[in-house]
XYZ file of C-alpha atoms in Angstrom:
663
model
C 110.138 104.595 83.723
C 111.375 105.583 87.487
C 108.263 107.492 88.167
C 106.065 103.948 86.305
C 107.600 101.997 88.392
C 106.774 104.167 91.431
C 103.610 103.792 90.886
C 103.270 100.070 90.077
C 104.731 99.832 93.374
C 102.305 101.961 95.380
C 99.645 100.207 93.871
C 100.957 96.833 94.870
C 101.445 98.252 98.066
C 97.845 99.411 98.211
C 96.790 96.028 96.570
C 98.402 93.895 98.949
C 97.214 95.459 101.984
C 93.133 95.195 100.476
C 93.874 91.696 100.117
C 95.502 90.412 103.064
C 92.155 89.859 104.708
C 91.522 87.616 102.111
C 95.512 85.341 102.749
C 96.094 82.420 105.493
C 98.024 83.522 108.153
C 101.692 83.344 108.569
C 101.952 84.880 104.665
C 103.500 88.471 104.713
C 107.127 87.354 103.426
C 105.826 84.355 101.112
C 107.613 87.304 97.700
C 109.734 89.641 98.348
C 110.468 92.623 96.354
C 112.604 91.442 93.807
C 110.769 88.027 93.057
C 109.446 89.723 89.327
C 113.152 90.026 88.070
C 114.036 86.628 89.003
C 110.884 85.028 87.260
C 111.182 87.175 84.132
C 112.186 86.396 81.228
C 112.462 88.853 78.116
C 110.914 88.562 74.568
C 112.539 86.600 72.584
C 114.372 84.710 75.193
C 114.239 81.485 76.205
C 113.649 79.992 79.671
C 116.080 77.758 81.430
C 114.142 74.927 82.335
C 111.011 72.432 80.725
C 108.306 71.873 83.095
C 106.475 69.011 82.400
C 103.609 68.069 84.051
C 100.268 65.719 84.138
C 97.051 66.866 83.765
C 95.051 65.125 85.848
C 91.493 64.620 84.731
C 92.248 65.650 81.355
C 94.485 63.047 80.514
C 96.941 65.212 78.366
C 100.633 66.794 79.625
C 101.501 70.042 79.114
C 104.877 71.682 78.964
C 105.478 75.005 80.601
C 109.001 77.036 80.572
C 110.727 78.163 83.685
C 111.506 80.691 85.425
C 108.672 82.722 82.833
C 106.437 80.160 83.711
C 104.533 80.124 80.386
C 102.786 77.427 78.510
C 104.184 76.386 75.464
C 102.589 73.028 74.191
C 99.817 70.587 75.604
C 100.666 66.967 74.377
C 97.244 64.588 73.571
C 98.484 61.411 75.270
C 95.191 59.429 76.975
C 92.383 61.325 75.327
C 91.133 62.653 72.436
C 92.321 66.054 71.662
C 90.293 67.849 68.622
C 93.233 70.989 68.548
C 95.417 68.235 66.864
C 93.389 65.455 65.611
C 94.642 63.193 68.434
C 92.099 60.565 68.325
C 90.399 61.708 65.302
C 92.405 61.197 62.602
C 92.797 57.791 61.006
C 96.701 57.444 61.988
C 96.340 58.759 65.564
C 92.856 56.297 66.472
C 94.980 53.335 66.997
C 97.157 55.032 69.726
C 93.513 55.332 71.886
C 92.834 51.559 71.266
C 92.242 48.755 74.415
C 91.303 45.430 74.910
C 88.117 46.944 75.801
C 88.114 49.043 72.808
C 89.165 52.861 71.989
C 88.651 55.129 74.977
C 88.813 58.352 74.607
C 89.604 59.815 77.718
C 91.608 59.235 81.146
C 93.134 59.965 84.464
C 96.817 61.297 83.527
C 98.375 61.764 86.992
C 102.416 61.462 87.094
C 105.315 62.166 84.244
C 108.437 60.124 84.133
C 111.774 61.473 82.849
C 114.410 59.063 81.443
C 117.804 58.650 82.340
C 121.249 57.804 81.994
C 123.192 56.704 84.895
C 120.415 57.764 87.345
C 120.582 61.401 85.129
C 117.545 63.026 83.398
C 119.180 62.620 79.532
C 115.728 64.509 77.886
C 115.093 61.569 75.455
C 111.713 60.461 76.787
C 108.760 61.175 79.072
C 106.509 58.348 80.567
C 102.929 58.951 81.232
C 100.571 56.899 83.208
C 96.699 55.901 82.671
C 94.992 55.875 85.559
C 91.844 54.512 84.993
C 91.958 52.122 82.049
C 95.627 51.336 83.474
C 98.183 51.900 80.692
C 101.900 53.492 80.559
C 102.828 55.847 77.882
C 106.024 57.101 75.721
C 106.294 61.131 75.299
C 109.359 61.497 72.354
C 110.433 64.755 73.685
C 112.397 65.085 70.143
C 108.798 65.426 68.326
C 107.325 66.536 71.348
C 104.374 63.332 70.359
C 103.272 60.288 71.905
C 105.397 57.517 70.172
C 103.723 54.763 72.173
C 101.211 53.005 74.626
C 100.899 49.732 75.958
C 98.310 48.242 78.611
C 98.727 46.831 81.662
C 97.023 43.235 81.882
C 96.375 41.930 86.279
C 96.128 46.346 87.280
C 93.452 48.253 88.334
C 94.019 52.150 88.986
C 97.300 52.243 87.516
C 98.513 54.955 89.942
C 101.177 53.786 91.127
C 103.927 54.667 87.879
C 105.552 55.218 85.279
C 108.511 54.822 88.126
C 112.055 54.602 86.198
C 115.223 52.526 86.956
C 118.796 54.385 87.123
C 119.475 53.770 82.863
C 115.874 53.538 82.180
C 115.446 49.807 81.268
C 112.452 49.267 83.260
C 108.787 51.390 83.792
C 107.971 50.229 86.743
C 103.636 50.575 87.646
C 102.010 49.275 90.563
C 97.703 48.654 90.905
C 95.719 51.038 92.786
C 93.285 49.164 93.354
C 93.944 45.091 93.858
C 91.380 43.028 91.916
C 90.944 39.232 90.749
C 94.014 38.386 88.682
C 92.603 38.196 84.807
C 92.951 35.078 84.520
C 91.159 33.577 87.123
C 87.003 34.204 87.445
C 86.902 37.833 88.744
C 82.868 36.935 89.569
C 83.523 36.552 93.697
C 81.913 38.705 96.048
C 83.675 41.905 97.025
C 83.892 40.745 100.750
C 86.256 38.030 99.785
C 88.967 40.575 99.392
C 91.416 39.265 101.180
C 91.095 35.479 99.849
C 90.931 36.689 96.561
C 92.163 39.986 95.399
C 95.963 40.160 94.982
C 98.532 43.524 93.560
C 100.513 43.469 90.429
C 104.255 44.863 90.114
C 104.343 45.333 86.189
C 108.322 45.879 84.963
C 107.688 47.308 81.628
C 110.798 47.082 79.492
C 112.550 49.694 77.681
C 114.073 49.462 74.280
C 117.682 51.621 74.721
C 117.823 52.471 70.972
C 114.019 53.534 70.123
C 112.515 53.014 73.620
C 110.083 50.476 72.073
C 107.862 49.281 75.521
C 107.244 45.358 76.638
C 105.933 43.358 79.515
C 108.952 42.159 80.705
C 107.318 40.266 83.798
C 104.835 40.768 86.413
C 105.331 40.061 90.122
C 101.932 38.893 91.721
C 101.563 40.685 95.253
C 98.936 40.425 98.426
C 96.167 42.690 97.633
C 96.975 45.729 98.863
C 97.402 49.329 97.467
C 100.241 50.688 96.013
C 100.907 54.378 95.784
C 103.766 56.194 94.434
C 107.722 54.538 94.222
C 111.253 55.136 93.616
C 113.892 53.596 92.074
C 116.775 53.598 94.407
C 120.213 55.095 93.438
C 123.693 54.092 93.665
C 124.050 51.343 96.754
C 120.202 50.790 96.325
C 120.184 50.227 92.431
C 118.460 46.956 91.405
C 116.086 47.832 94.331
C 112.735 49.711 93.958
C 110.703 51.339 96.510
C 106.461 51.088 96.926
C 104.295 52.733 99.487
C 101.879 50.254 99.910
C 98.600 51.345 102.078
C 94.852 49.255 103.192
C 97.409 46.968 104.433
C 93.983 46.150 106.353
C 92.988 44.689 102.731
C 89.341 46.959 103.738
C 86.543 46.990 100.636
C 84.278 49.212 101.887
C 84.986 52.765 103.420
C 88.305 52.428 103.303
C 88.855 56.512 104.917
C 87.807 54.581 108.032
C 88.432 50.796 107.731
C 91.622 51.884 106.004
C 93.091 53.629 108.615
C 93.352 50.880 111.417
C 96.392 50.378 112.049
C 99.083 52.671 113.204
C 101.335 51.815 110.433
C 101.120 50.451 106.449
C 104.671 49.866 104.525
C 107.609 50.899 101.978
C 107.846 47.260 100.506
C 111.262 47.056 98.917
C 111.570 44.853 95.810
C 114.886 43.475 94.225
C 114.037 43.883 90.584
C 117.586 42.559 89.778
C 116.873 39.520 91.710
C 113.332 39.022 90.181
C 114.832 39.385 86.234
C 117.564 36.878 87.127
C 114.666 34.422 88.265
C 112.479 35.763 84.974
C 115.634 34.741 83.084
C 115.941 31.053 84.609
C 112.401 30.815 83.416
C 111.104 30.736 86.990
C 107.987 33.041 85.979
C 104.517 31.386 85.117
C 102.765 32.056 81.358
C 99.546 33.751 82.281
C 96.674 34.262 79.471
C 95.371 37.683 79.470
C 94.472 40.411 76.877
C 96.125 44.074 76.234
C 97.121 46.705 73.760
C 100.045 47.409 72.523
C 100.026 50.604 70.437
C 102.852 52.258 67.862
C 103.221 55.857 66.264
C 105.494 54.981 63.133
C 107.140 58.523 62.319
C 108.220 57.604 59.145
C 104.697 56.494 58.530
C 102.799 58.788 60.458
C 100.824 56.393 61.642
C 99.979 54.225 64.316
C 99.130 50.353 64.960
C 97.503 48.372 67.420
C 98.367 45.110 68.149
C 96.798 43.069 70.820
C 98.806 40.401 72.798
C 97.573 37.450 75.051
C 100.385 36.535 77.582
C 102.207 38.276 80.260
C 105.307 36.411 82.985
C 103.720 36.615 86.293
C 105.987 35.723 89.650
C 104.330 34.887 92.520
C 106.456 36.973 95.752
C 105.310 34.433 97.930
C 107.410 31.502 96.143
C 110.722 33.936 96.565
C 112.114 34.818 99.746
C 114.402 36.948 98.341
C 112.679 39.598 96.254
C 110.239 41.661 98.786
C 110.171 42.917 101.923
C 108.125 45.306 104.193
C 109.285 47.929 105.952
C 106.843 49.731 108.338
C 105.734 53.756 107.608
C 103.296 55.645 109.337
C 99.782 54.818 108.093
C 98.392 55.773 104.748
C 101.617 57.027 102.700
C 101.837 58.101 99.919
C 105.173 59.585 99.037
C 107.954 57.005 98.713
C 111.583 59.057 97.882
C 115.386 58.350 97.147
C 117.966 60.881 97.917
C 120.374 61.566 95.199
C 123.165 59.280 96.751
C 120.524 56.656 96.884
C 120.899 55.531 100.957
C 117.519 57.666 101.867
C 114.809 56.571 101.786
C 111.787 58.812 102.458
C 108.603 57.641 103.621
C 105.454 59.760 103.953
C 102.097 59.262 105.806
C 99.417 61.899 105.028
C 98.167 61.332 108.643
C 101.984 61.587 109.593
C 103.330 64.678 111.488
C 106.532 63.240 111.647
C 109.063 61.756 108.494
C 110.237 58.582 109.119
C 114.054 58.587 106.836
C 114.923 55.040 106.233
C 118.981 53.721 105.226
C 119.419 51.720 102.490
C 122.667 49.988 104.870
C 120.107 49.779 107.957
C 117.711 47.737 105.468
C 120.290 45.398 104.161
C 121.962 44.867 107.541
C 118.414 43.753 108.495
C 117.628 41.583 106.263
C 120.810 39.830 106.756
C 120.477 39.327 109.874
C 116.834 38.321 110.092
C 115.472 41.055 112.072
C 111.726 40.810 111.094
C 109.160 41.649 112.688
C 106.709 38.597 111.673
C 105.431 38.385 108.179
C 102.737 39.611 105.824
C 100.881 37.483 104.065
C 105.029 35.681 103.104
C 106.423 38.636 102.865
C 109.036 39.181 105.477
C 108.389 42.068 107.753
C 111.513 44.180 108.287
C 111.906 45.694 112.250
C 110.968 49.522 111.797
C 113.883 50.351 113.776
C 115.701 48.502 112.309
C 115.493 49.611 108.954
C 115.201 53.471 110.533
C 117.645 56.319 109.965
C 116.046 58.846 112.058
C 112.618 61.048 112.035
C 112.387 64.718 110.864
C 109.803 65.353 114.023
C 107.494 68.177 113.563
C 108.107 68.751 110.075
C 104.636 69.555 109.278
C 101.063 68.432 108.559
C 100.095 65.509 106.068
C 103.791 65.491 104.481
C 102.605 63.786 101.144
C 106.492 64.290 98.362
C 109.972 64.870 99.120
C 112.162 66.320 96.427
C 115.926 66.830 96.413
C 118.393 68.980 95.849
C 121.965 68.929 95.079
C 123.816 70.387 98.443
C 121.868 67.368 100.796
C 118.966 69.189 101.617
C 115.174 68.058 101.068
C 111.687 69.429 100.084
C 108.639 68.218 101.419
C 105.272 69.010 100.301
C 102.822 69.310 103.728
C 98.640 68.621 102.771
C 97.287 69.413 105.528
C 99.457 72.561 106.907
C 99.801 74.192 103.297
C 103.962 74.615 103.253
C 106.861 73.298 101.827
C 109.447 72.362 104.504
C 113.087 72.193 103.671
C 115.596 69.698 105.993
C 118.781 68.731 105.759
C 119.092 64.926 104.919
C 122.237 64.088 107.349
C 120.776 65.781 110.550
C 117.462 65.389 109.832
C 117.147 69.380 110.938
C 113.816 71.675 109.470
C 115.610 74.414 108.016
C 113.152 76.294 106.565
C 109.406 76.295 105.423
C 106.813 78.629 102.943
C 103.428 78.770 102.613
C 101.813 77.810 99.461
C 98.780 79.285 100.039
C 95.725 76.368 100.657
C 96.469 72.363 99.836
C 99.879 71.250 98.107
C 100.058 68.223 96.428
C 103.083 67.327 94.821
C 106.316 68.910 94.372
C 109.074 69.570 91.454
C 112.946 70.263 91.803
C 115.241 70.499 88.327
C 116.588 67.186 88.332
C 114.878 66.286 92.137
C 114.619 62.678 91.592
C 117.908 62.057 89.773
C 121.779 61.665 91.026
C 122.648 65.142 90.491
C 119.712 67.595 91.151
C 120.758 70.383 88.778
C 118.564 73.324 89.387
C 117.996 76.255 91.095
C 113.687 76.005 91.076
C 111.434 74.075 93.094
C 107.982 74.101 91.590
C 104.542 73.154 94.147
C 101.342 72.245 92.149
C 98.023 73.245 94.590
C 94.871 71.216 94.600
C 93.162 74.753 95.355
C 93.371 78.288 94.668
C 90.785 80.804 96.345
C 91.879 83.895 95.989
C 94.933 83.261 93.856
C 93.154 84.545 90.976
C 90.310 86.185 89.151
C 87.333 84.120 89.968
C 85.969 82.271 86.587
C 82.242 80.800 88.243
C 82.481 77.967 90.010
C 85.754 76.417 89.388
C 88.734 78.330 89.487
C 92.107 77.506 87.256
C 94.800 74.945 88.107
C 97.452 76.711 90.026
C 101.728 76.106 90.482
C 104.567 78.166 91.773
C 107.539 78.676 91.965
C 110.436 78.969 94.489
C 113.490 80.275 93.796
C 115.859 77.671 96.119
C 119.282 78.591 95.852
C 119.678 80.166 98.762
C 119.267 78.753 102.307
C 116.371 80.372 102.160
C 112.834 79.294 99.713
C 111.521 82.472 98.289
C 108.163 82.404 95.906
C 108.761 84.331 92.588
C 105.623 83.271 90.878
C 102.422 82.100 90.597
C 101.008 80.311 87.639
C 97.938 78.444 86.142
C 98.049 75.340 84.924
C 95.702 73.506 82.926
C 93.836 69.524 84.290
C 94.607 68.922 87.545
C 98.632 68.831 88.132
C 99.868 66.086 89.598
C 102.812 65.041 89.352
C 105.406 66.511 87.365
C 109.073 66.728 85.998
C 111.673 69.652 84.887
C 114.927 69.606 83.109
C 117.549 71.898 81.967
C 116.332 73.230 77.923
C 119.462 72.313 76.903
C 119.191 68.801 77.213
C 115.743 68.769 75.031
C 116.006 72.023 73.135
C 119.305 71.142 70.516
C 117.448 67.328 69.451
C 114.083 69.160 68.479
C 112.667 67.761 65.386
C 111.650 70.647 63.127
C 110.275 69.164 59.981
C 109.301 65.801 58.802
C 111.991 65.900 55.639
C 109.429 64.927 52.882
C 111.722 62.696 51.035
C 111.661 60.495 54.136
C 107.846 60.623 54.041
C 106.833 56.736 54.028
C 102.669 57.223 54.558
C 100.687 54.813 52.132
C 98.496 57.296 51.370
C 101.737 60.282 50.676
C 101.544 62.745 48.223
C 104.547 64.450 47.446
C 103.803 67.028 45.068
C 100.841 68.512 43.437
C 101.011 66.829 40.191
C 100.734 63.565 42.290
C 97.468 64.520 43.747
C 94.546 62.314 43.189
C 90.983 61.256 43.603
C 90.337 57.496 43.567
C 87.030 55.427 43.745
C 87.319 51.873 45.663
C 84.031 50.831 45.618
C 81.524 53.248 48.238
C 85.695 54.539 49.513
C 86.653 57.739 47.862
C 90.526 58.182 48.375
C 91.704 62.022 48.398
C 95.359 62.028 48.044
C 95.747 65.787 48.694
C 98.609 68.580 49.593
C 98.566 71.887 51.191
C 101.150 74.254 50.800
C 101.126 78.123 51.525
C 98.248 79.557 50.584
C 96.131 76.530 48.801
C 94.958 72.426 48.593
C 95.628 70.140 45.791
C 92.929 69.667 44.551
C 90.756 72.030 45.221
C 87.348 71.410 43.267
C 86.036 67.535 43.873
C 83.205 66.333 42.301
C 81.368 63.142 41.949
C 81.713 62.615 45.663
C 77.325 60.271 47.000
C 75.429 59.774 49.549
C 76.952 56.958 50.863
C 80.313 57.550 50.549
C 83.366 57.200 53.014
C 85.626 59.655 52.235
C 89.557 60.214 52.937
C 91.021 63.023 52.725
C 94.781 62.227 52.545
C 96.437 65.512 53.361
C 100.463 65.578 52.886
C 101.852 69.171 54.176
C 104.505 69.692 51.534
C 106.163 72.971 53.672
C 109.684 72.341 54.274
C 109.926 75.450 56.599
C 109.982 74.984 60.586
C 106.730 75.707 62.249
C 104.250 76.223 59.164
C 101.983 74.128 59.805
C 98.469 73.650 57.876
C 94.999 72.757 59.514
C 92.386 70.683 57.337
C 88.193 71.043 58.767
C 85.125 70.315 56.304
C 82.149 72.281 57.369
C 79.413 69.419 59.040
C 81.766 66.590 60.015
C 81.471 64.789 63.014
C 85.076 64.215 64.113
C 87.758 66.900 64.880
C 90.103 69.094 62.615
C 93.274 67.748 61.551
C 96.864 69.794 62.420
C 99.470 68.404 59.997
C 103.038 69.085 60.780
C 105.997 70.198 57.494
C 106.466 66.721 55.241
C 103.578 65.248 57.353
C 100.687 63.083 56.180
C 97.825 63.315 58.148
C 94.241 61.473 57.389
C 90.507 62.642 57.719
C 87.591 60.291 57.525
C 83.892 62.448 56.351
C 81.020 61.079 55.601
C 78.499 62.931 53.370
C 75.069 63.470 55.448
C 73.720 65.650 52.662
C 73.521 66.971 48.857
C 74.772 70.134 48.330
C 78.323 72.007 48.034
C 80.540 71.079 51.075
C 83.718 74.054 51.762
C 86.516 72.523 53.539
C 89.693 75.234 54.818
C 93.047 75.605 56.728
C 91.739 75.987 60.114
C 96.320 77.333 60.931
C 96.838 80.388 59.952
C 99.940 79.931 57.390
C 100.643 83.160 55.691
C 98.700 86.761 54.836
C 96.535 84.620 52.338
C 95.351 82.052 55.205
C 91.918 82.853 54.878
C 91.529 82.118 50.998
C 92.820 78.547 51.489
C 89.925 76.917 50.952
C 88.533 74.453 47.966
C 84.261 72.524 47.689
C 83.259 69.362 47.242
C 79.832 68.258 45.501
C 77.873 65.950 47.324
C 75.587 64.352 44.302
C 72.636 61.909 45.349
C 73.613 57.562 45.718
C 72.122 57.727 42.469
C 73.921 60.270 40.144
C 75.676 59.791 37.198
C 78.584 62.577 37.361
C 81.826 61.410 37.509
C 84.234 61.255 39.899
C 86.284 64.747 39.027
C 89.280 67.013 40.633
C 91.331 69.864 39.960
C 92.774 72.869 40.893
C 92.936 76.511 39.116
C 91.431 75.115 36.232
C 87.718 74.613 36.861
C 87.007 78.359 36.294
C 84.212 80.099 36.347
C 81.331 79.450 33.687
C 80.328 82.323 31.499
C 76.643 83.823 31.398
C 75.200 83.803 28.301
C 73.122 87.237 28.429
C 70.294 85.783 26.521
C 69.804 82.945 29.623
C 69.292 86.224 31.824
């Protein structure tokens, strides 16, 4: 073993030397010799942390274990997923419904975990659909998307889904300001300043089951909202949004939205807005949006189109919103665990401003304003500023926090992570990330009580980091140990999609509550089949309903005859297993949709429209036993005019005896 390790070490040194010319400068000490030990999780051992990562243009959320970097699961959210039948099964199709109809893809940028008293509680994760604005709630008991709600009056739902301290609300800001839904939007694009508005949506979350409802919206000036975070402790009841394009440009924004030295952080008193709503100050606005809910008892989703929201125009209330100048084109807007300090990250700045909530309140009290912006008071920069981190790096993007009063900021342009102290604003450490780093994640890093010793960086580019895979390389994450004064990179690991935002939580807050099976006795699906004796096939005109069961290692029924061209066949497949991790798959030859993946105790429906006469096999797609290969069946399809009766069976339709005289 010692000889092997020596050989491995020598080989690693040689390989490192050979690749030095490919690396960026100042990376020699990025990884130390004991890094593999810190990231190693032995076979059969569990990771300490769940890492929930947005998939960007994949529309899905991925789940990794840390420190191993092992991929555990891909959770379908806003895009169809043939592996699990998401968006293909009849039960899941309504989850992707919108006011525009069924949409099979979206752009998922940000993940946020539910909180209690400002601490991650392990109940739900929330995600945002950036393209067709929606918010999703993912159940961390089942690791399945339970609810999706569309956001009216919004375009480009990038600034979401951010959570209040006790998950009272999920908050979302529009990325692209546009004319409101209830007015004529057929206006010249260059009338932006007159006709375009930005909306903030406050989506309430039910205390017990997490049910989502749009509680109210705030109509704001026509700017682009970027990232946001809620206040904590002393700043509880407030929200802070980064805003750009305060020039209100409508073309070539890379030039025309960078004219001013400063854009804004918008401070929103959401508790005050809530008071106005309860006092009936809001106006009802006619809109159209979809609300989709998955029911774990029926294993089915429903979609409802709603037609009204309540809106407050912030111009009508002088104590709702305040603008705080921030270096131009801010991206991150992050609140430290104490709730006193708000960090604004101007993407083009060479400094980091840290604002004080106490000073903001004093500035409001004394009206230390520097004019108005579209009806909203602008607080003087110096009146709100706690201080600036000088020369932290280039292109600050996002800041996370640890439990020791330190902050960590990603620097997109200079490709590094910078650690600095919140109180004295001094830089403590910096580490290269090899190319352009985007967002960061510390375990519990946006909560009142950060708990982890790990920081994860999500990179946009991975040249030289992995084996080549054609024109596009894999996406990348890097794991750092931050338990000491100096950061230490201990692992590179690939990710799916384009990882944007992510959150991480200690495994012991999620794993003990994980669902193992759906109890068959509690299955309330309208087409459930709770035993093989109940399996049957029923014709209703040209619709045929197959009440089917699956268990290791057969389907019931497995022979079906009397299906005709022109029929719509619905296979309602119930998995009778009551053992953990024994899903079954179901697929039909030539079907134009995907397979099904059916969990123990669950019922899922596969719609099939036969397009040709003959024998069509079906089979289990998910390995389930030694006789998985034998888990199959046949459907006989006859002409539309056929007199063949509808018949089904299992184990009784035995091969006919061949009469030698007929040979």
